[in-house]
Coordinates of C-alpha atoms and ligand atoms in Angstrom, one line a residue:
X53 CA 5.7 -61.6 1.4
X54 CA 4.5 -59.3 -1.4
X55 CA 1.9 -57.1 -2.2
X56 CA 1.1 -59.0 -5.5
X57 CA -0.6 -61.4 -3.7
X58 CA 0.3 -64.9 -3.9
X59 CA 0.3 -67.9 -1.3
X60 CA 4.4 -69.0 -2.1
X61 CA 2.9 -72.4 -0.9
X62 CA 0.2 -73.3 -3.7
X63 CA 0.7 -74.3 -7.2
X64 CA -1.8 -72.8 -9.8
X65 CA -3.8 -75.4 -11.7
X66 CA -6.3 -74.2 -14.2
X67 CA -7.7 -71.2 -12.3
X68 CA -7.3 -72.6 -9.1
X69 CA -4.2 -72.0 -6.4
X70 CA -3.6 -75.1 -4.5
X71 CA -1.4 -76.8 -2.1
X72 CA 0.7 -80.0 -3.1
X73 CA 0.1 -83.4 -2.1
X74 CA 3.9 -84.3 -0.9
X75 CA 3.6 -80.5 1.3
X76 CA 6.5 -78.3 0.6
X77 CA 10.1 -77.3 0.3
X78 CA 12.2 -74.9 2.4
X79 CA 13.5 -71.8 0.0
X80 CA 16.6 -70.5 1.4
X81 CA 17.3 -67.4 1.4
X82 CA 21.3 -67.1 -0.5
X83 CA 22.3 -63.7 1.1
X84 CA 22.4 -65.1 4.7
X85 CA 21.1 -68.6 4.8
X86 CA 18.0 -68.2 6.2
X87 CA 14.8 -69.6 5.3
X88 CA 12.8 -67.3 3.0
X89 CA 9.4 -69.1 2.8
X90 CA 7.7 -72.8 1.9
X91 CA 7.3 -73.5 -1.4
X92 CA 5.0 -76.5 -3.0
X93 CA 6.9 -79.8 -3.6
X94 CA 4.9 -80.3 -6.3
X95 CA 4.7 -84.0 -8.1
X96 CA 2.7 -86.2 -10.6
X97 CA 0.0 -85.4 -9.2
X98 CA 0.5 -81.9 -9.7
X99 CA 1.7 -82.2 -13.3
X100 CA -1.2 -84.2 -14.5
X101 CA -3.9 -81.8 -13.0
X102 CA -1.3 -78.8 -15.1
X103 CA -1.5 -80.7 -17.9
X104 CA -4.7 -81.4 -18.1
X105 CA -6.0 -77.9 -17.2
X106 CA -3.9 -76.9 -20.3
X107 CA -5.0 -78.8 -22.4
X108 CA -8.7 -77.8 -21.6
X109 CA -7.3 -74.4 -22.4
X110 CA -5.9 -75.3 -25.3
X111 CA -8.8 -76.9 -27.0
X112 CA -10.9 -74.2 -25.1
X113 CA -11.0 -70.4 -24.9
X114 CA -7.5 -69.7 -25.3
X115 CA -7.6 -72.4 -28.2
X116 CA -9.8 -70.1 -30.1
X117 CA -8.6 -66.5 -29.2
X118 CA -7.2 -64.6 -32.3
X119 CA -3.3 -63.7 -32.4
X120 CA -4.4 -60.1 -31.9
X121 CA -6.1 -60.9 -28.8
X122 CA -3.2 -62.7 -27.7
X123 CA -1.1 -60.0 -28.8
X124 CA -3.5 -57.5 -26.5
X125 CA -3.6 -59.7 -23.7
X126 CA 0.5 -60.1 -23.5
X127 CA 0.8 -56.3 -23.5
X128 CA -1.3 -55.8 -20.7
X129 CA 0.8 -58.4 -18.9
X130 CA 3.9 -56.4 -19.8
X131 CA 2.3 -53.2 -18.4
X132 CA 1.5 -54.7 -15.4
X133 CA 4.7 -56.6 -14.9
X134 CA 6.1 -53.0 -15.6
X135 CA 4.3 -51.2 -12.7
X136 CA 4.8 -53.9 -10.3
X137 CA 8.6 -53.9 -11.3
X138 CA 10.0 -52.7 -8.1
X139 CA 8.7 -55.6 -6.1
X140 CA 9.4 -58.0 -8.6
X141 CA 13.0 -56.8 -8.3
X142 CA 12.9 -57.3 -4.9
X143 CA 11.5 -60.8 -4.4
X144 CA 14.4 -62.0 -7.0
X145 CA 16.9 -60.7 -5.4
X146 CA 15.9 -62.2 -2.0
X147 CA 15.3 -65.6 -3.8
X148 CA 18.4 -65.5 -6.6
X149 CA 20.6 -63.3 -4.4
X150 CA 21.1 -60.8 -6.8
X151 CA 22.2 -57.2 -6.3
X152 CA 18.7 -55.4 -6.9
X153 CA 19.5 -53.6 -9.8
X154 CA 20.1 -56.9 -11.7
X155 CA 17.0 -57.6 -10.6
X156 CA 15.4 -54.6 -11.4
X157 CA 17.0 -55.2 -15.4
X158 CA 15.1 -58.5 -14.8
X159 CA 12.1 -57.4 -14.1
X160 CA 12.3 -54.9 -16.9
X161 CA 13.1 -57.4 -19.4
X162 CA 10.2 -59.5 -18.7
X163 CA 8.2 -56.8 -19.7
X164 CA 10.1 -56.2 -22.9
X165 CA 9.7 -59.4 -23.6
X166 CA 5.3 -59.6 -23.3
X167 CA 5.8 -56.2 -25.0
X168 CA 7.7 -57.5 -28.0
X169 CA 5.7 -60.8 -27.6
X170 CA 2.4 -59.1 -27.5
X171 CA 3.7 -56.8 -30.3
X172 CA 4.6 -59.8 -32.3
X173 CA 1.7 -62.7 -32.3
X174 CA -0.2 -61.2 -34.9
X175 CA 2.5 -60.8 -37.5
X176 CA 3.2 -64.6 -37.5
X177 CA 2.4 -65.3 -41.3
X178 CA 2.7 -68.5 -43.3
X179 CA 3.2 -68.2 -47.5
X180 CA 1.8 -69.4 -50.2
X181 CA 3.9 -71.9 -52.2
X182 CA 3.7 -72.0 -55.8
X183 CA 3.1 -75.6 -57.5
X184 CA 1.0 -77.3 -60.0
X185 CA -1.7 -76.0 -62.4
X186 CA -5.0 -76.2 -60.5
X187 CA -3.5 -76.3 -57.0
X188 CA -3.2 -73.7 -54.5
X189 CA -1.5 -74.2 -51.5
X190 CA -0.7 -72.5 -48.1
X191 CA 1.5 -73.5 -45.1
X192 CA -0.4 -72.1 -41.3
X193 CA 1.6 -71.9 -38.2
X194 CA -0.4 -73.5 -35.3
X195 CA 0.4 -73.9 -31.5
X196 CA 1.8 -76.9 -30.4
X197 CA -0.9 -76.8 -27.8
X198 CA 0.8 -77.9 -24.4
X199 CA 4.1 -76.5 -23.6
X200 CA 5.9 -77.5 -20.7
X201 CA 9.0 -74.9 -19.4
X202 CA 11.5 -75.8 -17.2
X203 CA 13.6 -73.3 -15.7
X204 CA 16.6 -72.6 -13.9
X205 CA 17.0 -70.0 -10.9
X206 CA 20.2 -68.1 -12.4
X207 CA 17.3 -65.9 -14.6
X208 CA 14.0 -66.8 -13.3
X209 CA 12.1 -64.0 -14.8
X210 CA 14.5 -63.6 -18.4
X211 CA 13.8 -67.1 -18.7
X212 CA 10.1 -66.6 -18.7
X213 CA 9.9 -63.7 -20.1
X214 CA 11.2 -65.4 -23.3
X215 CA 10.0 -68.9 -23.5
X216 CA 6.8 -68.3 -21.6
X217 CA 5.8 -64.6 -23.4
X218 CA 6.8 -66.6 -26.9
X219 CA 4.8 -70.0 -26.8
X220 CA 1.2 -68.0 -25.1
X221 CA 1.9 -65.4 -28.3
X222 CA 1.6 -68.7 -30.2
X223 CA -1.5 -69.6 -28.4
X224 CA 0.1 -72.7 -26.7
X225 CA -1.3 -73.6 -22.7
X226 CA 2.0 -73.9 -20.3
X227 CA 3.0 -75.8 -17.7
X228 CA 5.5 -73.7 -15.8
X229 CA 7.9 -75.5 -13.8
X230 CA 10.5 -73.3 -12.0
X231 CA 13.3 -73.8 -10.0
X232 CA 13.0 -75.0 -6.5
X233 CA 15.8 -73.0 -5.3
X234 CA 13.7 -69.9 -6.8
X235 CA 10.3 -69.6 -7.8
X236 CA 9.1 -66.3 -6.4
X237 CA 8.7 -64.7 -9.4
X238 CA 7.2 -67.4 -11.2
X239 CA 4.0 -67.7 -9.0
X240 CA 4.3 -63.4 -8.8
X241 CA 4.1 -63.8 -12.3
X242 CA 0.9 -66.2 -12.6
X243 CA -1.1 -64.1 -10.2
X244 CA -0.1 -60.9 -12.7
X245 CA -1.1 -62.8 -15.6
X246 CA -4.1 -63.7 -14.1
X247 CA -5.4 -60.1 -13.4
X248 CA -4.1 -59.5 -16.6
X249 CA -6.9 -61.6 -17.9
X250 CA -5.0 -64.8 -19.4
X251 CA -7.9 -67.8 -19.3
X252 CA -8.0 -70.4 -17.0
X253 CA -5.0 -73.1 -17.9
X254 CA -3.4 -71.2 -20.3
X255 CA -0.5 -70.5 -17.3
X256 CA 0.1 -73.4 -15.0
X257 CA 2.7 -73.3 -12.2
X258 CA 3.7 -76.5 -10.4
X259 CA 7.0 -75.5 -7.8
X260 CA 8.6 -78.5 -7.1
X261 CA 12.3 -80.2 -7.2
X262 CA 13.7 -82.0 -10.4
X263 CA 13.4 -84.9 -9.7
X264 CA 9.2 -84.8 -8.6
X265 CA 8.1 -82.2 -10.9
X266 CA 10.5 -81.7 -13.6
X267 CA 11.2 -85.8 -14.4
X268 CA 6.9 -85.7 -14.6
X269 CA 6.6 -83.1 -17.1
X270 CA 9.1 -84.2 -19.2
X271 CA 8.3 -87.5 -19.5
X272 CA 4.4 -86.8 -19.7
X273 CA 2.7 -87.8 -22.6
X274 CA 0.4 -85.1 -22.4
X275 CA 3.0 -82.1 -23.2
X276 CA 3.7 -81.4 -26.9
X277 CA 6.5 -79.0 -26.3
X278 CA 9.1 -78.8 -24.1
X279 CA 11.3 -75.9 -23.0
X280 CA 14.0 -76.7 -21.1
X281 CA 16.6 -74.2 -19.5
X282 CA 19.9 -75.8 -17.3
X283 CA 22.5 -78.1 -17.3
X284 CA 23.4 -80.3 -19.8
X285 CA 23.1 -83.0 -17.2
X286 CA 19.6 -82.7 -16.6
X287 CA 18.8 -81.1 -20.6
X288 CA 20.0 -84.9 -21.6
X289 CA 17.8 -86.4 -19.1
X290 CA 15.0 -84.1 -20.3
X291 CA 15.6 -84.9 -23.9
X292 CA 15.3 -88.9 -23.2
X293 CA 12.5 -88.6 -21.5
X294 CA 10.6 -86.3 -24.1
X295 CA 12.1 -88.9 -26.8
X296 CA 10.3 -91.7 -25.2
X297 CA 7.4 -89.6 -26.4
X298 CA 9.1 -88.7 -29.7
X299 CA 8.2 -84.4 -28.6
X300 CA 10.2 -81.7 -29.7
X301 CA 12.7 -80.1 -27.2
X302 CA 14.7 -76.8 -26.8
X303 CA 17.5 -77.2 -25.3
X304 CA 19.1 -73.9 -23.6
X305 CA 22.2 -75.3 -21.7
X306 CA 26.0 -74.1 -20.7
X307 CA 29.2 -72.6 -21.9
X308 CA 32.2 -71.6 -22.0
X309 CA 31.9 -68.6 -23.6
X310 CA 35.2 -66.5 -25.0
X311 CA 36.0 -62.5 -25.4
X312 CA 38.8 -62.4 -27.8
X313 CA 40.6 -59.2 -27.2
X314 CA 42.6 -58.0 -30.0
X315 CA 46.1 -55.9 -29.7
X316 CA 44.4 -53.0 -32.3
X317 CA 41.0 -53.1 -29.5
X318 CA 39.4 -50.4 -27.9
X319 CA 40.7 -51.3 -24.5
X320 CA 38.5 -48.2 -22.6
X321 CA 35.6 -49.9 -24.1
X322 CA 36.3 -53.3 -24.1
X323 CA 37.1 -53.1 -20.0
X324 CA 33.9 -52.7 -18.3
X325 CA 32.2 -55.7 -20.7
X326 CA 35.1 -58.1 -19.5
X327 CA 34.5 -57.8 -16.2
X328 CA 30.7 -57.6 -16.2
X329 CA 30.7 -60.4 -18.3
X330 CA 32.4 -62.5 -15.8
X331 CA 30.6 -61.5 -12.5
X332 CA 27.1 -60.6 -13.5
X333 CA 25.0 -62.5 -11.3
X334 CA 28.4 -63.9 -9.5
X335 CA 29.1 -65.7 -12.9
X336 CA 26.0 -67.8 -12.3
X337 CA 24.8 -66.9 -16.1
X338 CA 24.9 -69.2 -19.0
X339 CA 26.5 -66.7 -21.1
X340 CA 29.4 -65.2 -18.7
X341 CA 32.5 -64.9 -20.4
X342 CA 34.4 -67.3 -18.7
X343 CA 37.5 -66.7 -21.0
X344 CA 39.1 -64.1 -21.6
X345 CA 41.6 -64.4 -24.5
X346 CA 43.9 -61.8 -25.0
X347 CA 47.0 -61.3 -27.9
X348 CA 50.0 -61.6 -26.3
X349 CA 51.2 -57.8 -27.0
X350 CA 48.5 -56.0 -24.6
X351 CA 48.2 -59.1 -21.9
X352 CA 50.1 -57.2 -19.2
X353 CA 47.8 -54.3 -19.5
X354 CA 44.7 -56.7 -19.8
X355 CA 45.3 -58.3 -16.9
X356 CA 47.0 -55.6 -15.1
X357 CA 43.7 -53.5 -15.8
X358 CA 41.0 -56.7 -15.1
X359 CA 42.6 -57.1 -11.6
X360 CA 42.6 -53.8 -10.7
X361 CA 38.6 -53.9 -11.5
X362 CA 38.5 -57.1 -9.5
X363 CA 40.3 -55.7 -6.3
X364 CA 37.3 -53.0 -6.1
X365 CA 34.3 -55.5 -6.7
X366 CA 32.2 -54.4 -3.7
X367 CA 30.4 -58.4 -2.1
X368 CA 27.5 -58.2 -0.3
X369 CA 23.6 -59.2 0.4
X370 CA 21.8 -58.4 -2.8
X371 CA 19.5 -56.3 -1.4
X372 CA 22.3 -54.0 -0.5
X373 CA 22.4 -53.8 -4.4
X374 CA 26.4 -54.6 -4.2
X375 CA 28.5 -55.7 -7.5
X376 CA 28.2 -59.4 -6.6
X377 CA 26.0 -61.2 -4.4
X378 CA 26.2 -64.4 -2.8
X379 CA 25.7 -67.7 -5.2
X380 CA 22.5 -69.2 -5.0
X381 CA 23.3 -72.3 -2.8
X382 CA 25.5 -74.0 -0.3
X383 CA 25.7 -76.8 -3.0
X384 CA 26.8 -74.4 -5.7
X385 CA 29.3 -72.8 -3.7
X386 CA 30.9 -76.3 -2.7
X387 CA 31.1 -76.9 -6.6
X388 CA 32.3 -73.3 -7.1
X389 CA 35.2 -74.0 -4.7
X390 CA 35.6 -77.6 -5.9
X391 CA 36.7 -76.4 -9.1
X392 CA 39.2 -73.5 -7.7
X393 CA 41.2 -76.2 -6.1
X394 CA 42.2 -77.3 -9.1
X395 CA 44.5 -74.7 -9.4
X396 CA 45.8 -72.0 -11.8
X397 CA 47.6 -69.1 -10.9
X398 CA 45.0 -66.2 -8.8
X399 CA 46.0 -63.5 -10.7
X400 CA 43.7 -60.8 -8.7
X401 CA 40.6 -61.7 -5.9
X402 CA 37.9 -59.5 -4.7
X403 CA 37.7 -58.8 -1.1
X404 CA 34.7 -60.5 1.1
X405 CA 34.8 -58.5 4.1
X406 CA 31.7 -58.1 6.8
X407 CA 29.1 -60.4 4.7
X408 CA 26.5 -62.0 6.5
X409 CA 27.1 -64.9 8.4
X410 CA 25.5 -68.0 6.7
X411 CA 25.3 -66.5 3.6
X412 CA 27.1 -68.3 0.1
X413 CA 29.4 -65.7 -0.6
X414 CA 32.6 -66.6 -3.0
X415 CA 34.8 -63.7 -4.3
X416 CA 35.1 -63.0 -7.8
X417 CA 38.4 -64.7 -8.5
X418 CA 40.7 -64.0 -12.3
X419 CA 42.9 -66.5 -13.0
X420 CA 45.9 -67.1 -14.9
X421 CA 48.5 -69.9 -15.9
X422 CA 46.3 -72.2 -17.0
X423 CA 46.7 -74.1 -20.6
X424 CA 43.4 -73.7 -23.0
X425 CA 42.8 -77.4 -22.5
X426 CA 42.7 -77.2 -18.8
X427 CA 39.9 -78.2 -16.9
X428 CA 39.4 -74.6 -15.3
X429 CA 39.8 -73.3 -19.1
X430 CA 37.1 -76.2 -20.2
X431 CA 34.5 -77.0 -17.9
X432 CA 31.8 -74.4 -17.2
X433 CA 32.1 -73.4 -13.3
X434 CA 29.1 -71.0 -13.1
X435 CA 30.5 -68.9 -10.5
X436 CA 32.5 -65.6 -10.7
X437 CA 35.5 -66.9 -12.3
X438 CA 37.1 -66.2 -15.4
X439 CA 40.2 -67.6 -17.3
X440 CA 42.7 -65.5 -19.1
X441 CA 44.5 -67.5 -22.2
X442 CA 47.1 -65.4 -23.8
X443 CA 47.3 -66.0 -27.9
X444 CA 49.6 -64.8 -30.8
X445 CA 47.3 -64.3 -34.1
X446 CA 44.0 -64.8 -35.2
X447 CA 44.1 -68.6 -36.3
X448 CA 45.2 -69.2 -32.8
X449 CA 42.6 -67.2 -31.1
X450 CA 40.1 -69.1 -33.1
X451 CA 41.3 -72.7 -32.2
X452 CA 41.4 -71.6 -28.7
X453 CA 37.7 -70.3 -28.9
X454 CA 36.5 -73.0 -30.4
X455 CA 38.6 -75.4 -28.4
X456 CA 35.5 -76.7 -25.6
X457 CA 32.4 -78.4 -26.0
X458 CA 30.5 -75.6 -26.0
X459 CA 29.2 -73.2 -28.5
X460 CA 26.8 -70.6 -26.7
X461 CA 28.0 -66.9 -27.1
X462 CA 31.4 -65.2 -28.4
X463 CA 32.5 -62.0 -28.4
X464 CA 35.8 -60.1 -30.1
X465 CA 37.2 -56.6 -29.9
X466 CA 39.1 -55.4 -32.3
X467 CA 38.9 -52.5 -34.5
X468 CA 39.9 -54.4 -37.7
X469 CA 36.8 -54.7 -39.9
X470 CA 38.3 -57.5 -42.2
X471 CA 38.8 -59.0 -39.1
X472 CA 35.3 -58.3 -37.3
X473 CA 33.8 -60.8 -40.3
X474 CA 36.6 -63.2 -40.4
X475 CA 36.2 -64.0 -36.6
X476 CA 32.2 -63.5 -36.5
X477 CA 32.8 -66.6 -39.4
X478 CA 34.7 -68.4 -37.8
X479 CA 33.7 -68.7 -34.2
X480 CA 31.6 -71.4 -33.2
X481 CA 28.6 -69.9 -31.2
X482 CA 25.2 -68.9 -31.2
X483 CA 25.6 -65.4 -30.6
X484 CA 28.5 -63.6 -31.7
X485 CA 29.2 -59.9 -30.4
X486 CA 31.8 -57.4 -31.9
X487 CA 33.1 -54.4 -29.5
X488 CA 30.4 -55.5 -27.4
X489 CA 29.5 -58.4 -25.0
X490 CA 25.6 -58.9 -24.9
X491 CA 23.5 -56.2 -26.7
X492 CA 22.3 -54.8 -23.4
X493 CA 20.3 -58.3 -23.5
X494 CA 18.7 -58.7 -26.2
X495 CA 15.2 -59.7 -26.2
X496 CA 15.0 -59.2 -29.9
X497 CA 17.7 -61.4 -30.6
X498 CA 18.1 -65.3 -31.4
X499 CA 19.4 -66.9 -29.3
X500 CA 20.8 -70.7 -28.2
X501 CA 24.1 -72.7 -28.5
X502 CA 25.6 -75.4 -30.9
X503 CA 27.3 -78.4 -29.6
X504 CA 26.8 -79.2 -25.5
X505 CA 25.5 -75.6 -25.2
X506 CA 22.1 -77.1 -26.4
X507 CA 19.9 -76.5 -29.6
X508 CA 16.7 -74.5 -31.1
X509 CA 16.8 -71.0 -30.7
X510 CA 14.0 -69.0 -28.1
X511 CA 14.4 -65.0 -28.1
X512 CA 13.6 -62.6 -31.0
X513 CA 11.1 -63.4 -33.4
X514 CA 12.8 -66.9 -34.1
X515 CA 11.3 -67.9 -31.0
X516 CA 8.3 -67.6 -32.3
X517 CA 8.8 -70.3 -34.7
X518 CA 9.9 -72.6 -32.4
X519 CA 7.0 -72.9 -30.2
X520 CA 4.9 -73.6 -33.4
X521 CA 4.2 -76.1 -35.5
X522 CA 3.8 -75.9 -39.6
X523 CA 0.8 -77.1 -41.3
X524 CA 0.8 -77.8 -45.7
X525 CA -2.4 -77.3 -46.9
X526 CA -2.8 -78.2 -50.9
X527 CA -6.1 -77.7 -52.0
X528 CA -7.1 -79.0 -55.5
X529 CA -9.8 -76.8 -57.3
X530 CA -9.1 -77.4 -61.2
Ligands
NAD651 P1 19.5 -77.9 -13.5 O1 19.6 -78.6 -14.8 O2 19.9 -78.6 -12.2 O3 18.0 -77.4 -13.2 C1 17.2 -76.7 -14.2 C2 15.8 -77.1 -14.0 O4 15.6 -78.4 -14.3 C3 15.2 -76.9 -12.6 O5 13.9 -76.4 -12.7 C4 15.3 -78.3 -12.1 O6 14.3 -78.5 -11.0 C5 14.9 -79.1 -13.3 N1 15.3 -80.5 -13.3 C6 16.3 -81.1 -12.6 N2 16.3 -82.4 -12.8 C7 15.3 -82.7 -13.7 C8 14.9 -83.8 -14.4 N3 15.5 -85.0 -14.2 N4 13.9 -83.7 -15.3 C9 13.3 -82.5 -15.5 N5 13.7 -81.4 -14.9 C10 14.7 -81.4 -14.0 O7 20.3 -76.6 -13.7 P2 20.6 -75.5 -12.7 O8 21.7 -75.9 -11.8 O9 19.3 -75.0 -12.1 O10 21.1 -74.3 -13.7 C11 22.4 -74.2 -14.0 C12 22.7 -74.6 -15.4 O11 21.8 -74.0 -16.3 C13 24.1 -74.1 -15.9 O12 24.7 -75.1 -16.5 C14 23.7 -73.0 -16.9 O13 24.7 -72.7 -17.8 C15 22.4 -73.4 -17.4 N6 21.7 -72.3 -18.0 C16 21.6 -72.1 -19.3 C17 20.9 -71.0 -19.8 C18 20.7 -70.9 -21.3 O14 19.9 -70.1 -21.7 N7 21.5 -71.5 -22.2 C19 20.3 -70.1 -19.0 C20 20.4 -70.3 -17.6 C21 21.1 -71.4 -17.1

């Protein structure tokens, strides 16, 4: 399947690739239906053995390596994630169904990210706190020591790029659990980090569905960390279960995320971030602008231009590298569909002509005539859909924004600089963007939601904090 040299049936436990005791999974193939390969159904079994083998590593070796070692080690990874880019690309967009150049961004993030990783573990620093005569005293950032990541398959390699590349710059062990509708990358990913040089445990990869693998980790005492990427469904189940252990979790979950388009905006500029924003990885991205609101005075040319672009959206398999693949799933696409019977008005639809047979193909659909508190306008869909919600003035646009459950990512165009603050103020959101939608990515930048779009931030240097614990140390000398 690839020249990087992984069995897609084995898990990787401490140094060792292994098959699973409940045998394995089909991994379909979302372009055309087919089945790509057998993956692990990994279990408790499987999760103890991960857990265990990192937490030898983290009392081990990799316990005791220096940040700068770390630091060296990530780097490498990153270079040879870089080199093998091409093929990474590929085997995501089989898996995800992703037009190829997505994937190829991908696969060139995740090696941003162990660059900026690597670049960052030895500039952690704690501080010296100033407090009573004859005291001195110090706070040091330690690892957690076992971090489990769950991941989604909308961003395989992003996802691990960022949580992964931040908690081993920490000099945590992880327990890897990726999707099992993708998980390619994942293991091409653990084979690269082991030729990279990464010890034994440090990396542990156990394939399997939610309900086997992902219920074990979260709930196993063993873990000290937990990462979790997805719904809000299954982040609420992940956070009871880590309660019942009282361990920190991240939660990275949905949105519902608004561009508020001025009448004063850039419109040439603004255009091409709309759209992308909505179909980028046929909408099956956390942050996809789902709604669109525009002031009333430029709505007509808003949504005469956004359909325009939406009548040209080329479909196809992803490795024909078109502007939207299929979605991942026969399941999602149900859901997909499922939601677009509930109505609103279909103000423009791509074409789907000559796509594979079998494939889970849904065109990219803009809709209309909705109120803000509409269930299209509300609830996250996580397909290529977006919403337009006309508004007169800025307090409106605001309460409209700020109207769902959410609170992931914002953006507003407008070339009003009072304006630009007021709304980057007001708007409730993790991330807010002005004349932009994004930052090209941003692995330098925080990033996380408020409200149902989860909590604790991973990207940037922030992330750093987050997969690491603070120690006080007052020492008493006279
Ligand atoms: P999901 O919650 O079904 O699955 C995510 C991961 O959790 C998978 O690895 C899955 O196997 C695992 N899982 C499922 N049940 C589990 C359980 N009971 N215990 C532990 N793990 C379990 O989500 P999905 O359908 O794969 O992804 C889509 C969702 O993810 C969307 O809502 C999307 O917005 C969200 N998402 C958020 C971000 C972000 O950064 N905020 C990024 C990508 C996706």
């Amino acid at each position: 399947m690839s020249d990087i040299g992984f069995e897609t049936r084995h898990c990787l436990i401490g140094d060792g690739w292994r098959p699973a005791e409940g045998g394995t999974l089909p991994l379909g193939n979302p372009s055309d239906g087919t089945c790509l390969a057998e993956i692990a159904a990994g279990g408790p079994a499987e999760v103890d053995a991960a857990v265990a083998a990192a937490r030898a590593a983290a009392e081990g070796e990799w316990g005791r390596s220096t940040a700068a070692e770390r630091g060296r080690l990530l780097a490498r990874l990153g270079r040879l994630v870089e080199a093998r880019a091409e093929e990474l690309a590929r085997l995501e967009a089989l898996d995800v169904g992703k037009p190829l150049s997505q994937a190829r961004a991908d696969a060139l993030a995740l090696a941003r990210y162990l660059e900026f990783y690597g670049g960052a573990a030895d500039k952690v620093m704690g501080e010296t706190i100033p407090f009573e005569r004859g005291y001195t005293v110090w706070t040091l950032r330690e690892p957690y020591g076992v971090t489990a990541h769950i991941v989604p398959w909308n961003y395989p390699m992003q996802i691990i790029g960022r949580s992964v590349g931040a908690a081993l710059a920490m000099g945590n062990a992880c327990v890897l659990k990726p999707a099992e509708e993708a998980c390619l990358t994942a293991l091409a990913f653990a084979r690269l980090a082991q030729e990279a040089g990464l010890p034994a445990g440090a990396l542990n990869v156990v394939p399997g569905t939610g309900r086997d693998a992902g219920a074990a980790l979260a709930g196993h005492p063993g873990v000290d960390h937990i990462s979790f990427t997805g719904s809000v469904t299954t982040g609420e189940a992940v956070q009871i279960a880590a309660a019942h252990n009282v361990r920190p979790v991240t939660l990275e979950l949905g949105g519902k995320s608004p561009q508020v388009v001025f009448a004063d905006a850039d419109l040439d500029r603004a255009l091409p971030f709309l759209v992308r924003a909505g179909i980028q990885n046929a909408g099956q991205t956390c942050s996809a602008a789902a709604r669109i609101l525009v002031e009333r005075a430029v709505l007509d040319e808003v949504t005469g231009r956004m359909s325009a672009a939406y009548r040209a959206l080329r479909l196809g398999p992803a490795l024909s590298d078109p502007d939207v693949g299929p979605l991942i799933s026969a399941r999602q696409k149900a859901l997909v569909e499922g939601h677009l019977a509930r109505g609103g008005d279909v103000l423009a639809e791509a074409r789907a002509e000559g796509l594979p047979e079998g494939g889970h193909y849904v065109p990219p659909r803009l809709l209309g005539g909705v109120p803000p508190d509409h269930a299209l306008a509300q609830e996250e869909i996580f397909g290529p859909v977006q919403v337009i919600l006309p508004f007169d003035g800025e307090d409106e646009a605001v309460r409209i924004a700020n109207g769902t459950e959410y609170g992931l990512v914002a953006g507003v165009w407008t070339r009003d600089g009072g304006r630009q603050l007021r709304m980057a103020r007001a708007l409730r959101a993790g991330q807010v963007f002005l004349n932009n939608y994004g930052a090209g990515g941003g692995v330098e930048l925080p990033f996380g939601g408020i409200g149902k779009s989860g909590h604790g931030r991973e990207k940037g240097f922030e992330a750093l904090y987050g997969f690491s614990t603070l120690k006080t140390v007052a020492a008493w000398h006279g």
